[in-house]
Amino acid sequence: HCGFCKRMTGDIKKLATEDPDVKVFFRELPVLSDQSVVAAEYALAAAKQGKYAEIHFALMSEQGTLTEERILGVARNVGLDVERLKEDYKNGSEDSIKIFDENFRIADSVQQRATPLFFVVTDDGSYANFIPGARQDDLTAAIKEAKKVAKKQRG
C-alpha cells in the first residue's frame, strides 16, 4: 500500500534484472495497515510456490486497497495455485509473525520504521549503508560506492 514503495518498484525491478553485480533481497515490513499485513503474508505464502517476486511486483503495481479478493485475483494472474496459496497463507501466520518480528528488529536497529528502507551491503560486509525513503539518487550512489569498495577489497 505504500506509495513510496510503489514509486521505487520499477527501479528495483530494473536493478534486480539488469545489473548482475547487484543482488536484491526483499524483506516484508508491513507498516501501513492490516491490509498491508495480509498482502505481505500472501507474498510470503507465494514464496512456497517459487513466485514471491512475481506476486510482489504484481501487487506493487496495483492501485487502491488490496483486499484479500484482489490479492487472490493477482495471485491467479501470476500463475499461482490459489487453493494451495490460501492453505499456505492460513498455515503460515506463525512463520510470518517471526519474519515480521525479525524485519522490524532490523529496521529498529537503524532507528527506521518507514518504508521503503534499503540496505546496501557488500558480500564481505566491508561496506554497509542504509537509505530510508524513495531516494533513488542516494540508492544509486550507495550502490556505486559499494561496488568501488568491493573492487578495492578484491585487489
PDB file of C-alpha atoms in Angstrom:
ATOM      1  CA  HIS A   1       0.000   0.000   0.000  1.00  0.00           C
ATOM      2  CA  CYS A   2       2.965   2.334   0.375  1.00  0.00           C
ATOM      3  CA  GLY A   3       3.050   4.902  -2.402  1.00  0.00           C
ATOM      4  CA  PHE A   4       6.774   5.477  -1.880  1.00  0.00           C
ATOM      5  CA  CYS A   5       7.471   1.744  -2.180  1.00  0.00           C
ATOM      6  CA  LYS A   6       5.354   1.603  -5.315  1.00  0.00           C
ATOM      7  CA  ARG A   7       7.315   4.533  -6.742  1.00  0.00           C
ATOM      8  CA  MET A   8      10.597   2.619  -6.286  1.00  0.00           C
ATOM      9  CA  THR A   9       9.317  -0.719  -7.600  1.00  0.00           C
ATOM     10  CA  GLY A  10      10.275  -0.178 -11.233  1.00  0.00           C
ATOM     11  CA  ASP A  11      13.792   0.923 -10.310  1.00  0.00           C
ATOM     12  CA  ILE A  12      14.287  -2.054  -8.011  1.00  0.00           C
ATOM     13  CA  LYS A  13      12.969  -4.484 -10.609  1.00  0.00           C
ATOM     14  CA  LYS A  14      15.366  -2.978 -13.145  1.00  0.00           C
ATOM     15  CA  LEU A  15      18.284  -3.299 -10.712  1.00  0.00           C
ATOM     16  CA  ALA A  16      17.382  -6.907  -9.947  1.00  0.00           C
ATOM     17  CA  THR A  17      17.260  -7.907 -13.599  1.00  0.00           C
ATOM     18  CA  GLU A  18      19.816  -5.694 -15.348  1.00  0.00           C
ATOM     19  CA  ASP A  19      22.806  -5.391 -13.005  1.00  0.00           C
ATOM     20  CA  PRO A  20      24.443  -8.780 -12.387  1.00  0.00           C
ATOM     21  CA  ASP A  21      26.588  -7.272  -9.609  1.00  0.00           C
ATOM     22  CA  VAL A  22      23.524  -6.361  -7.553  1.00  0.00           C
ATOM     23  CA  LYS A  23      21.522  -8.933  -5.643  1.00  0.00           C
ATOM     24  CA  VAL A  24      18.133  -7.782  -4.423  1.00  0.00           C
ATOM     25  CA  PHE A  25      16.561  -9.338  -1.339  1.00  0.00           C
ATOM     26  CA  PHE A  26      13.139  -8.297  -0.117  1.00  0.00           C
ATOM     27  CA  ARG A  27      12.042  -8.148   3.488  1.00  0.00           C
ATOM     28  CA  GLU A  28       8.411  -7.544   4.257  1.00  0.00           C
ATOM     29  CA  LEU A  29       7.835  -4.581   6.565  1.00  0.00           C
ATOM     30  CA  PRO A  30       4.068  -4.033   6.588  1.00  0.00           C
ATOM     31  CA  VAL A  31       3.607  -0.745   8.417  1.00  0.00           C
ATOM     32  CA  LEU A  32       0.579   0.955   6.919  1.00  0.00           C
ATOM     33  CA  SER A  33      -2.473  -1.136   7.687  1.00  0.00           C
ATOM     34  CA  ASP A  34      -3.956  -4.539   8.375  1.00  0.00           C
ATOM     35  CA  GLN A  35      -4.318  -4.946   4.601  1.00  0.00           C
ATOM     36  CA  SER A  36      -0.556  -4.434   4.273  1.00  0.00           C
ATOM     37  CA  VAL A  37      -0.013  -7.305   6.691  1.00  0.00           C
ATOM     38  CA  VAL A  38      -2.389  -9.558   4.734  1.00  0.00           C
ATOM     39  CA  ALA A  39      -0.668  -8.716   1.436  1.00  0.00           C
ATOM     40  CA  ALA A  40       2.760  -9.380   2.970  1.00  0.00           C
ATOM     41  CA  GLU A  41       1.581 -12.720   4.390  1.00  0.00           C
ATOM     42  CA  TYR A  42       0.244 -13.753   0.984  1.00  0.00           C
ATOM     43  CA  ALA A  43       3.543 -12.758  -0.638  1.00  0.00           C
ATOM     44  CA  LEU A  44       5.401 -14.948   1.854  1.00  0.00           C
ATOM     45  CA  ALA A  45       2.974 -17.797   1.163  1.00  0.00           C
ATOM     46  CA  ALA A  46       3.584 -17.365  -2.586  1.00  0.00           C
ATOM     47  CA  ALA A  47       7.289 -17.973  -1.958  1.00  0.00           C
ATOM     48  CA  LYS A  48       6.402 -21.599  -1.187  1.00  0.00           C
ATOM     49  CA  GLN A  49       5.417 -21.894  -4.855  1.00  0.00           C
ATOM     50  CA  GLY A  50       8.537 -20.040  -6.018  1.00  0.00           C
ATOM     51  CA  LYS A  51       6.521 -16.975  -7.037  1.00  0.00           C
ATOM     52  CA  TYR A  52       7.444 -14.381  -4.432  1.00  0.00           C
ATOM     53  CA  ALA A  53       8.924 -11.870  -6.897  1.00  0.00           C
ATOM     54  CA  GLU A  54       6.053 -12.299  -9.329  1.00  0.00           C
ATOM     55  CA  ILE A  55       3.358 -11.573  -6.763  1.00  0.00           C
ATOM     56  CA  HIS A  56       5.418  -8.847  -5.084  1.00  0.00           C
ATOM     57  CA  PHE A  57       5.860  -6.856  -8.288  1.00  0.00           C
ATOM     58  CA  ALA A  58       2.264  -7.519  -9.380  1.00  0.00           C
ATOM     59  CA  LEU A  59       0.833  -6.363  -6.037  1.00  0.00           C
ATOM     60  CA  MET A  60       3.031  -3.263  -6.106  1.00  0.00           C
ATOM     61  CA  SER A  61       1.575  -2.317  -9.499  1.00  0.00           C
ATOM     62  CA  GLU A  62      -1.998  -2.466  -8.183  1.00  0.00           C
ATOM     63  CA  GLN A  63      -3.803   0.733  -7.257  1.00  0.00           C
ATOM     64  CA  GLY A  64      -6.168   1.107  -4.316  1.00  0.00           C
ATOM     65  CA  THR A  65      -6.780  -1.122  -1.328  1.00  0.00           C
ATOM     66  CA  LEU A  66      -5.548  -4.681  -1.632  1.00  0.00           C
ATOM     67  CA  THR A  67      -8.431  -6.702  -0.293  1.00  0.00           C
ATOM     68  CA  GLU A  68      -7.989 -10.438   0.069  1.00  0.00           C
ATOM     69  CA  GLU A  69     -10.173 -10.945  -3.006  1.00  0.00           C
ATOM     70  CA  ARG A  70      -7.954  -8.656  -5.093  1.00  0.00           C
ATOM     71  CA  ILE A  71      -4.786 -10.322  -3.787  1.00  0.00           C
ATOM     72  CA  LEU A  72      -6.128 -13.728  -4.817  1.00  0.00           C
ATOM     73  CA  GLY A  73      -7.009 -12.356  -8.260  1.00  0.00           C
ATOM     74  CA  VAL A  74      -3.461 -11.059  -8.676  1.00  0.00           C
ATOM     75  CA  ALA A  75      -2.144 -14.422  -7.489  1.00  0.00           C
ATOM     76  CA  ARG A  76      -4.216 -16.200 -10.105  1.00  0.00           C
ATOM     77  CA  ASN A  77      -2.941 -13.811 -12.789  1.00  0.00           C
ATOM     78  CA  VAL A  78       0.711 -14.561 -11.967  1.00  0.00           C
ATOM     79  CA  GLY A  79       0.124 -18.301 -12.156  1.00  0.00           C
ATOM     80  CA  LEU A  80      -0.157 -19.296  -8.529  1.00  0.00           C
ATOM     81  CA  ASP A  81      -2.209 -22.268  -7.418  1.00  0.00           C
ATOM     82  CA  VAL A  82      -4.717 -20.178  -5.474  1.00  0.00           C
ATOM     83  CA  GLU A  83      -6.105 -23.017  -3.360  1.00  0.00           C
ATOM     84  CA  ARG A  84      -2.598 -24.002  -2.273  1.00  0.00           C
ATOM     85  CA  LEU A  85      -1.789 -20.329  -1.673  1.00  0.00           C
ATOM     86  CA  LYS A  86      -4.811 -19.928   0.607  1.00  0.00           C
ATOM     87  CA  GLU A  87      -3.759 -23.032   2.542  1.00  0.00           C
ATOM     88  CA  ASP A  88      -0.138 -21.841   2.848  1.00  0.00           C
ATOM     89  CA  TYR A  89      -1.389 -18.417   3.939  1.00  0.00           C
ATOM     90  CA  LYS A  90      -3.623 -19.946   6.595  1.00  0.00           C
ATOM     91  CA  ASN A  91      -0.879 -22.263   7.880  1.00  0.00           C
ATOM     92  CA  GLY A  92       1.940 -19.724   7.667  1.00  0.00           C
ATOM     93  CA  SER A  93       0.782 -16.980  10.012  1.00  0.00           C
ATOM     94  CA  GLU A  94       3.078 -18.084  12.835  1.00  0.00           C
ATOM     95  CA  ASP A  95       6.073 -18.118  10.464  1.00  0.00           C
ATOM     96  CA  SER A  96       5.033 -14.719   9.082  1.00  0.00           C
ATOM     97  CA  ILE A  97       4.942 -13.238  12.582  1.00  0.00           C
ATOM     98  CA  LYS A  98       8.502 -14.456  13.212  1.00  0.00           C
ATOM     99  CA  ILE A  99       9.656 -12.996   9.889  1.00  0.00           C
ATOM    100  CA  PHE A 100       7.942  -9.656  10.557  1.00  0.00           C
ATOM    101  CA  ASP A 101       9.414  -9.516  14.082  1.00  0.00           C
ATOM    102  CA  GLU A 102      12.917 -10.080  12.691  1.00  0.00           C
ATOM    103  CA  ASN A 103      12.397  -7.487   9.979  1.00  0.00           C
ATOM    104  CA  PHE A 104      11.143  -4.915  12.487  1.00  0.00           C
ATOM    105  CA  ARG A 105      14.121  -5.712  14.737  1.00  0.00           C
ATOM    106  CA  ILE A 106      16.458  -4.980  11.817  1.00  0.00           C
ATOM    107  CA  ALA A 107      14.610  -1.736  10.981  1.00  0.00           C
ATOM    108  CA  ASP A 108      14.690  -0.708  14.641  1.00  0.00           C
ATOM    109  CA  SER A 109      18.454  -1.346  14.751  1.00  0.00           C
ATOM    110  CA  VAL A 110      18.875   1.596  12.361  1.00  0.00           C
ATOM    111  CA  GLN A 111      16.044   3.531  14.010  1.00  0.00           C
ATOM    112  CA  GLN A 112      13.769   3.325  10.982  1.00  0.00           C
ATOM    113  CA  ARG A 113      10.154   2.218  10.670  1.00  0.00           C
ATOM    114  CA  ALA A 114       9.321   3.991   7.431  1.00  0.00           C
ATOM    115  CA  THR A 115       9.263   2.274   4.078  1.00  0.00           C
ATOM    116  CA  PRO A 116      10.894   1.777   1.747  1.00  0.00           C
ATOM    117  CA  LEU A 117      14.157   1.098   3.538  1.00  0.00           C
ATOM    118  CA  PHE A 118      17.157  -0.103   1.561  1.00  0.00           C
ATOM    119  CA  PHE A 119      20.303  -1.738   2.872  1.00  0.00           C
ATOM    120  CA  VAL A 120      23.301  -1.711   0.560  1.00  0.00           C
ATOM    121  CA  VAL A 121      25.958  -4.161   1.732  1.00  0.00           C
ATOM    122  CA  THR A 122      28.938  -5.768   0.044  1.00  0.00           C
ATOM    123  CA  ASP A 123      29.204  -9.562   0.179  1.00  0.00           C
ATOM    124  CA  ASP A 124      32.060  -9.359   2.678  1.00  0.00           C
ATOM    125  CA  GLY A 125      30.481  -6.603   4.782  1.00  0.00           C
ATOM    126  CA  SER A 126      33.278  -4.118   4.046  1.00  0.00           C
ATOM    127  CA  TYR A 127      30.635  -1.571   3.066  1.00  0.00           C
ATOM    128  CA  ALA A 128      27.201  -1.148   4.605  1.00  0.00           C
ATOM    129  CA  ASN A 129      24.762   1.706   4.313  1.00  0.00           C
ATOM    130  CA  PHE A 130      21.030   2.140   4.566  1.00  0.00           C
ATOM    131  CA  ILE A 131      18.834   4.504   2.654  1.00  0.00           C
ATOM    132  CA  PRO A 132      15.392   5.326   4.054  1.00  0.00           C
ATOM    133  CA  GLY A 133      12.680   6.520   1.728  1.00  0.00           C
ATOM    134  CA  ALA A 134      12.223   6.729  -2.012  1.00  0.00           C
ATOM    135  CA  ARG A 135      15.587   8.346  -2.689  1.00  0.00           C
ATOM    136  CA  GLN A 136      16.737   6.833  -5.971  1.00  0.00           C
ATOM    137  CA  ASP A 137      19.797   9.083  -6.291  1.00  0.00           C
ATOM    138  CA  ASP A 138      21.026   8.136  -2.808  1.00  0.00           C
ATOM    139  CA  LEU A 139      20.421   4.451  -3.509  1.00  0.00           C
ATOM    140  CA  THR A 140      22.323   4.655  -6.798  1.00  0.00           C
ATOM    141  CA  ALA A 141      25.216   6.471  -5.086  1.00  0.00           C
ATOM    142  CA  ALA A 142      25.366   3.861  -2.307  1.00  0.00           C
ATOM    143  CA  ILE A 143      25.435   1.014  -4.830  1.00  0.00           C
ATOM    144  CA  LYS A 144      28.206   2.754  -6.769  1.00  0.00           C
ATOM    145  CA  GLU A 145      30.223   3.224  -3.572  1.00  0.00           C
ATOM    146  CA  ALA A 146      29.665  -0.403  -2.522  1.00  0.00           C
ATOM    147  CA  LYS A 147      30.948  -1.597  -5.902  1.00  0.00           C
ATOM    148  CA  LYS A 148      34.018   0.624  -5.555  1.00  0.00           C
ATOM    149  CA  VAL A 149      34.770  -0.715  -2.062  1.00  0.00           C
ATOM    150  CA  ALA A 150      34.206  -4.318  -3.171  1.00  0.00           C
ATOM    151  CA  LYS A 151      36.546  -3.874  -6.145  1.00  0.00           C
ATOM    152  CA  LYS A 152      39.229  -2.415  -3.839  1.00  0.00           C
ATOM    153  CA  GLN A 153      38.786  -5.355  -1.407  1.00  0.00           C
ATOM    154  CA  ARG A 154      39.303  -7.855  -4.236  1.00  0.00           C
ATOM    155  CA  GLY A 155      42.536  -6.070  -5.034  1.00  0.00           C
TER     156      GLY A 155
END
